[in-house]
Every structure is written in C-alpha cells, then in structure tokens.
Short mmCIF file of C-alpha atoms in Angstrom, two decimals:
data_model
loop_
_atom_site.label_atom_id
_atom_site.label_comp_id
_atom_site.label_asym_id
_atom_site.label_seq_id
_atom_site.Cartn_x
_atom_site.Cartn_y
_atom_site.Cartn_z
CA GLY Z 747 8.67 -2.42 -13.04
CA GLU Z 748 5.34 -1.09 -14.67
CA VAL Z 749 4.33 0.68 -17.77
CA THR Z 750 2.11 3.31 -17.57
CA PRO Z 751 1.17 4.69 -21.22
CA ARG Z 752 1.03 8.26 -20.88
CA SER Z 753 2.31 9.30 -17.52
CA PRO Z 754 3.57 12.21 -16.92
CA TYR Z 755 6.65 10.66 -15.58
CA GLY Z 756 7.49 8.23 -18.64
CA ASP Z 757 6.18 5.12 -19.81
CA ALA Z 758 8.16 3.00 -17.64
CA ARG Z 759 9.09 3.26 -13.94
CA LEU Z 760 10.22 1.03 -11.01
CA LEU Z 761 8.54 0.50 -7.74
CA TRP Z 762 10.42 -2.04 -5.16
CA GLY Z 763 9.68 -3.23 -1.95
CA PHE Z 764 10.95 -5.78 0.58
CA GLY Z 765 9.60 -6.97 4.22
CA TRP Z 766 7.28 -9.22 6.02
CA ASP Z 767 3.48 -8.96 5.41
CA ASP Z 768 1.41 -11.79 6.65
CA TRP Z 769 -2.06 -11.69 5.46
CA HIS Z 770 -3.61 -13.12 8.77
CA GLY Z 771 -5.30 -11.09 11.66
CA ASP Z 772 -3.32 -10.32 14.68
CA THR Z 773 0.12 -10.12 12.76
CA LEU Z 774 2.88 -7.46 12.40
CA THR Z 775 4.01 -5.82 9.18
CA LEU Z 776 7.17 -4.38 8.53
CA GLN Z 777 8.12 -3.12 4.93
CA VAL Z 778 10.37 -0.92 3.21
CA ASN Z 779 8.95 0.26 -0.27
CA ASN Z 780 9.40 2.90 -2.77
CA TRP Z 781 5.93 3.06 -4.77
CA GLY Z 782 7.31 5.60 -7.28
CA PRO Z 783 7.42 7.10 -9.67
CA LEU Z 784 10.59 6.18 -9.85
CA ARG Z 785 12.36 6.21 -13.47
CA PRO Z 786 14.89 3.46 -14.23
CA ASP Z 787 17.72 6.12 -14.10
CA GLN Z 788 16.76 7.13 -10.73
CA ALA Z 789 17.44 3.64 -9.45
CA PRO Z 790 17.27 2.52 -6.18
CA GLY Z 791 15.75 5.57 -5.13
CA TRP Z 792 16.15 5.61 -1.67
CA LEU Z 793 15.48 8.74 -0.88
CA GLY Z 794 11.72 8.05 -1.95
CA ALA Z 795 11.72 5.03 0.00
CA GLU Z 796 9.05 4.72 3.43
CA ALA Z 797 9.37 1.90 6.08
CA TYR Z 798 6.09 0.86 7.18
CA LEU Z 799 5.11 -0.98 10.77
CA ALA Z 800 1.52 -2.19 11.12
CA TYR Z 801 -0.89 -4.30 12.94
CA LYS Z 802 -3.26 -6.11 11.63
CA SER Z 803 -6.25 -6.45 13.40
CA PRO Z 804 -7.90 -9.63 13.83
CA GLN Z 805 -10.90 -9.60 11.49
CA LEU Z 806 -14.53 -9.30 12.12
CA CYS Z 807 -16.76 -11.33 9.94
CA SER Z 808 -20.32 -12.49 9.12
CA GLU Z 809 -21.11 -15.35 6.57
CA TRP Z 810 -20.19 -13.06 3.26
CA LEU Z 811 -18.20 -9.99 4.95
CA CYS Z 812 -15.31 -9.49 7.13
CA GLY Z 813 -13.70 -6.23 8.27
CA GLN Z 814 -10.09 -5.41 9.59
CA LEU Z 815 -8.43 -2.60 11.22
CA VAL Z 816 -4.92 -1.63 10.15
CA PRO Z 817 -3.01 1.01 12.22
CA GLY Z 818 0.41 1.97 11.52
CA VAL Z 819 3.15 4.39 10.97
CA THR Z 820 4.74 5.23 7.93
CA VAL Z 821 8.22 6.98 8.03
CA PRO Z 822 9.22 8.34 4.67
CA PHE Z 823 12.99 8.45 4.17
CA ARG Z 824 12.25 12.25 3.40
CA GLY Z 825 9.60 13.93 5.67
CA GLY Z 826 6.70 12.54 7.87
CA PRO Z 827 6.34 10.18 9.88
CA TYR Z 828 2.61 9.71 9.27
CA ALA Z 829 0.27 7.77 11.71
CA ASP Z 830 -2.25 6.13 9.53
CA ALA Z 831 -4.94 3.47 9.68
CA ARG Z 832 -7.05 1.69 7.06
CA LEU Z 833 -10.17 -0.43 7.02
CA THR Z 834 -10.27 -3.33 4.56
CA PHE Z 835 -13.43 -5.25 3.96
CA THR Z 836 -13.30 -8.20 2.32
CA ILE Z 837 -16.49 -9.83 0.33
CA ALA Z 838 -16.91 -13.20 0.05
CA ARG Z 839 -13.45 -14.16 1.20
CA THR Z 840 -11.31 -13.16 -2.12
CA TRP Z 841 -12.91 -9.29 -3.09
CA PHE Z 842 -11.87 -6.37 -1.31
CA VAL Z 843 -12.23 -2.59 -0.75
CA MET Z 844 -9.68 -0.56 1.28
CA GLY Z 845 -9.45 2.91 2.71
CA GLY Z 846 -7.31 4.87 4.97
CA ILE Z 847 -5.88 8.25 6.02
CA GLY Z 848 -2.71 9.33 7.82
CA HIS Z 849 -1.45 12.68 9.51
CA PRO Z 850 1.95 13.17 10.09
CA VAL Z 851 3.55 13.31 13.43
CA HIS Z 852 4.82 17.01 13.82
CA GLY Z 853 8.16 17.78 15.29
CA VAL Z 854 9.73 14.84 13.87
CA PHE Z 855 11.55 14.10 10.55
CA GLU Z 856 9.39 17.39 9.17
CA GLY Z 857 8.76 16.99 5.91
CA PRO Z 858 9.89 19.33 2.93
CA LEU Z 859 7.39 22.47 2.23
CA GLY Z 860 4.87 21.34 0.78
CA THR Z 861 4.26 18.01 2.35
CA PRO Z 862 0.79 17.02 2.72
CA GLN Z 863 -1.14 17.42 6.00
CA TRP Z 864 -3.58 14.24 5.19
CA ARG Z 865 -2.53 11.38 3.47
CA MET Z 866 -4.97 9.02 1.91
CA VAL Z 867 -4.74 5.68 0.54
CA TYR Z 868 -7.37 3.40 -1.21
CA GLY Z 869 -7.51 0.07 -2.97
CA PHE Z 870 -9.82 -2.43 -4.61
CA GLY Z 871 -9.95 -5.96 -6.39
CA ARG Z 872 -9.68 -9.69 -5.93
CA LEU Z 873 -7.18 -11.19 -3.85
CA ASP Z 874 -6.94 -15.05 -2.42
CA TRP Z 875 -3.69 -16.05 -1.02
CA LYS Z 876 -3.95 -19.49 -2.03
CA PRO Z 877 -1.37 -20.95 -4.20
CA GLY Z 878 -2.20 -20.89 -7.88
CA SER Z 879 -5.04 -17.97 -7.12
CA ILE Z 880 -5.56 -15.39 -9.57
CA PHE Z 881 -5.46 -11.74 -8.33
CA VAL Z 882 -6.23 -8.38 -9.75
CA THR Z 883 -5.80 -5.42 -7.26
CA TYR Z 884 -5.07 -1.53 -7.41
CA TYR Z 885 -3.72 0.40 -5.00
CA ASP Z 886 -3.08 4.18 -4.83
CA TRP Z 887 -0.93 4.89 -2.14
CA GLY Z 888 -1.05 8.56 -2.07
CA PRO Z 889 -0.44 10.76 -0.87
CA ASP Z 890 -3.16 12.08 -2.61
CA TRP Z 891 -5.14 11.19 -5.81
CA ARG Z 892 -3.85 14.06 -7.77
CA ALA Z 893 -0.12 11.91 -7.19
CA HIS Z 894 -1.37 9.60 -9.86
CA ASN Z 895 0.46 7.13 -7.66
CA GLY Z 896 -1.82 3.94 -8.32
CA VAL Z 897 -0.41 0.73 -9.20
CA LEU Z 898 -2.72 -2.08 -11.04
CA SER Z 899 -1.33 -5.57 -10.37
CA ALA Z 900 -2.26 -8.98 -11.86
CA GLY Z 901 -0.87 -12.15 -11.40
CA VAL Z 902 -0.78 -15.33 -9.87
CA ASN Z 903 -0.07 -16.76 -6.12
CA TRP Z 904 2.65 -19.51 -5.84
CA ALA Z 905 4.21 -21.01 -2.52
CA PHE Z 906 7.54 -22.09 -1.76
#
C-alpha cells in the first residue's frame, strides 16, 4: 500500500505483486502485478493486473558501470499483450537508471479503445540486494508518464 497526497485517485491506494524475480543476469522473471492505482475498495483488482515474463541478459560491466538488456512480454488481464525491452545501467554497483519501451502485439487480447500504442517505463535509485542494505527507488510503470503511476519505495533488504 501507499499514501499519495493530492493524488487524483485519493490519498491511499494499493498495489500488489507476486512471482519470481532474480536480480542476477541470465535468469528468467515471472510475476503477476497490479501497479494501481487501486483504491482499497477495489481490491483485489484482478482486471487491472498483468503477468510479466522477461529474460535478464548477462550484465556487461566495466570497472564502475554495468549495462543489462531485459526483453519481455507483459500481458494485461484487460488489453495487450506488450512486447517490450528495458535497458538498465548500474553505476558503482548500487545506483541505477532504467528505461524501456513496449508495443502491443496486435490481434491478441485487443485492448479497449484508447489503449496506448507505446508503453514507456522508467526508474532510478539506489538498490543493493545484500541483506541489511537500504534501498530507495522510483519506478513509473506507465503506460506513459501522464498516467501518474509512479511508485517511490524505501526500505531495508533482508534474507530468510
């Protein structure tokens, strides 16, 4: 859940996700998420959810900079699917900037009238997967910057 002062959708909204996401390169990701905006009275929000399958390529790194390509497919439960690709640059092993773009695959699960033809995502922040490390990230999962669908997260990583 989150609190978003002055949001056109209300001061509180829910978002949720489950699945598998490995931060290592050369791995697959499979998730189901609803990034919102989902008001508490709309939970669980299955129609706004989407499944995401992606491949994290091996990282290409210099001494202080790494780059990684992540091609994937996002299947909204209403409209889509989108074929997409993200590119992430990691600086000094913990700071990152990410951007990506997707386009619908026509003829399959056609979206409602007004479904965006391009889906843009971006993110940046500090992310270190070591247990006990602090993270601060901002992601906007789109479908475009006008959707006001950004998520600012802060916390501490832990391990089982």
